[in-house]
């Protein structure tokens, strides 16, 4: 059959009213309940069988089936679902194919499976889908339900199919309904007083028109009679039915997730038990990692969830990195309140994972994403998708959320950090695989917004960089739903003229992989510490050396003499350049020139021998090198870092690594900012290694080393 050919709906009067449903049409029925949908889907199914159509039912919801199904059908589907050899969970009987798809597999996996079914069934297929509103119930957001429809409807249209979708009126935001209405070919409102008195009001009928098409229509399912409402009394009765049906359906300005959170807040304020609601919020907003879930539920209260919720832009999860940072801070708050009081307060924002797919869908990149998810296209289309993600645009609604973040931070520097589903959990660190982007955050609001949008796009595109793709492939994660949330943090530090940076920053490990001395207790942990931004401690460079501090014996180093101390010290520091609106490194001398003396004291060590030599010549010259010696000798700082990591390791029941900054005051005080925490990842190579003969050994290490050295 040809595209846009007329087909029979099973209700002749409806065919006349709508100038027929056509091949390619997606028909959305906006109903009060699913009983109303049955008045239209039953004749459609019956007619499709009579016409020998390829009739398919996509079953994914918990509501009763929309076509007749027997107990045997359910049992057969369950058998198919548990059969690892079947590509799809499908049975066929009485002229209809029934596919069962699991929406709990999350948006991408679910949507891809539905699309594979559609592709397999090909042209001219006739579909009945379960209620779209049940996707919102599973994913807890109108946004992702709308995204599913927005990518599925055009695919069905391309294959000249006909598809019926019910959706429950009043359950979704006006914005979500508007997007579905914009995408579909037919959008029909249904109201009813009784099984004999059903009203149909077409709100959208694509590419056809009549003078009565968009009037209300009265339908009697028992007789099949459809009548255009033109009589004054009948029209009044019709509008009374609409008003009676819709008067309790307020709150559609809010997304379904926002309405849910509002209801839970009210329940909490009334003093009612909300343990079940907290569990649901945790799973939807925080993580699905079972180990992390149990820890978060142990330490978080409803007030904590509300604080996070109020600082989010977009729905979905806040991602792994955000979870790790938030959990670490809660652990310290509960277990070591004395230390927590000395931590810098956290004022981060979170961009929910749903915005990642919304960005893909709204920029027409879904088809490219589908190609990239195939075995043949995994690397082939990865680069193309990476470039495309860098060049998309954001909707005005999303931009409003970004502006909210920028308004809060003013012109203080911020960093946009990756926080994907899988990041920083037990077993998968993704260390260094995804991007983080500093925003100097200077200029007009328009300029700052443009820079912020660019930063978000860079992080989104990094999901497709070759390093991330290879990591996911090696760790058997290439078929896993990996959504990207974002963590937006204020950069910790101080203003020094044209530069902005913290006194010091670095990374820490609760278990030290280095043992300079045989009697050293590795369980005390270690730090890598640098002056300025912590990027110099995280990213290895040839020209710079962070200070390595074994917390058991902090002043012990592998450096033997003063010459080596100079050589293996820090020569450049990373700063935010406020004048040139950039992140770059500068010589440590330039940094030392602009910081106050009290900060300089904790960062440098004097070369007393060289200074004495100059004094003997009659010159007073300060000869220093940066190795954070003052912090190393500050026992309070060493003890605090030791306690932070020990407390986190105990709570995690696993070694951890952290990222942090340190800012010092005139009175020798200091504040630590805990930026990140994750289970410490150790690479394991199970292959047997054949040891070479001694003559081929270049160097020999006892105990352990960091990484695959």
mmCIF file of C-alpha atoms in Angstrom, residues 355-357 360 385-391 416-419 434-437 453-465 483-486:
data_model
loop_
_atom_site.group_PDB
_atom_site.id
_atom_site.type_symbol
_atom_site.label_atom_id
_atom_site.label_comp_id
_atom_site.label_asym_id
_atom_site.label_seq_id
_atom_site.Cartn_x
_atom_site.Cartn_y
_atom_site.Cartn_z
ATOM 1 C CA UNK A 355 18.600 16.418 29.877
ATOM 2 C CA UNK A 356 21.333 14.392 28.156
ATOM 3 C CA UNK A 357 18.816 12.370 26.139
ATOM 4 C CA UNK A 360 20.137 14.192 21.784
ATOM 5 C CA UNK A 385 28.249 11.635 17.174
ATOM 6 C CA UNK A 386 30.997 13.235 19.269
ATOM 7 C CA UNK A 387 31.223 16.122 16.798
ATOM 8 C CA UNK A 388 27.450 16.424 16.508
ATOM 9 C CA UNK A 389 27.066 16.643 20.291
ATOM 10 C CA UNK A 390 29.453 19.598 20.302
ATOM 11 C CA UNK A 391 27.272 21.523 17.873
ATOM 12 C CA UNK A 416 31.133 21.741 34.834
ATOM 13 C CA UNK A 417 32.017 18.125 35.667
ATOM 14 C CA UNK A 418 30.853 14.837 34.203
ATOM 15 C CA UNK A 419 28.680 12.721 36.494
ATOM 16 C CA UNK A 434 35.039 12.125 30.556
ATOM 17 C CA UNK A 435 35.702 15.851 30.430
ATOM 18 C CA UNK A 436 35.430 18.535 33.073
ATOM 19 C CA UNK A 437 35.394 22.146 31.898
ATOM 20 C CA UNK A 453 26.446 25.954 27.185
ATOM 21 C CA UNK A 454 29.731 25.228 25.425
ATOM 22 C CA UNK A 455 31.075 23.550 28.570
ATOM 23 C CA UNK A 456 27.981 21.345 28.855
ATOM 24 C CA UNK A 457 28.302 20.316 25.205
ATOM 25 C CA UNK A 458 31.986 19.455 25.641
ATOM 26 C CA UNK A 459 31.151 17.141 28.559
ATOM 27 C CA UNK A 460 28.234 15.569 26.677
ATOM 28 C CA UNK A 461 30.420 14.950 23.624
ATOM 29 C CA UNK A 462 33.113 13.327 25.765
ATOM 30 C CA UNK A 463 30.813 10.306 26.188
ATOM 31 C CA UNK A 464 31.787 9.478 22.609
ATOM 32 C CA UNK A 465 35.535 10.120 22.778
ATOM 33 C CA UNK A 483 23.448 8.651 30.704
ATOM 34 C CA UNK A 484 25.419 11.770 31.469
ATOM 35 C CA UNK A 485 24.395 13.992 34.361
ATOM 36 C CA UNK A 486 26.497 17.015 35.302
#
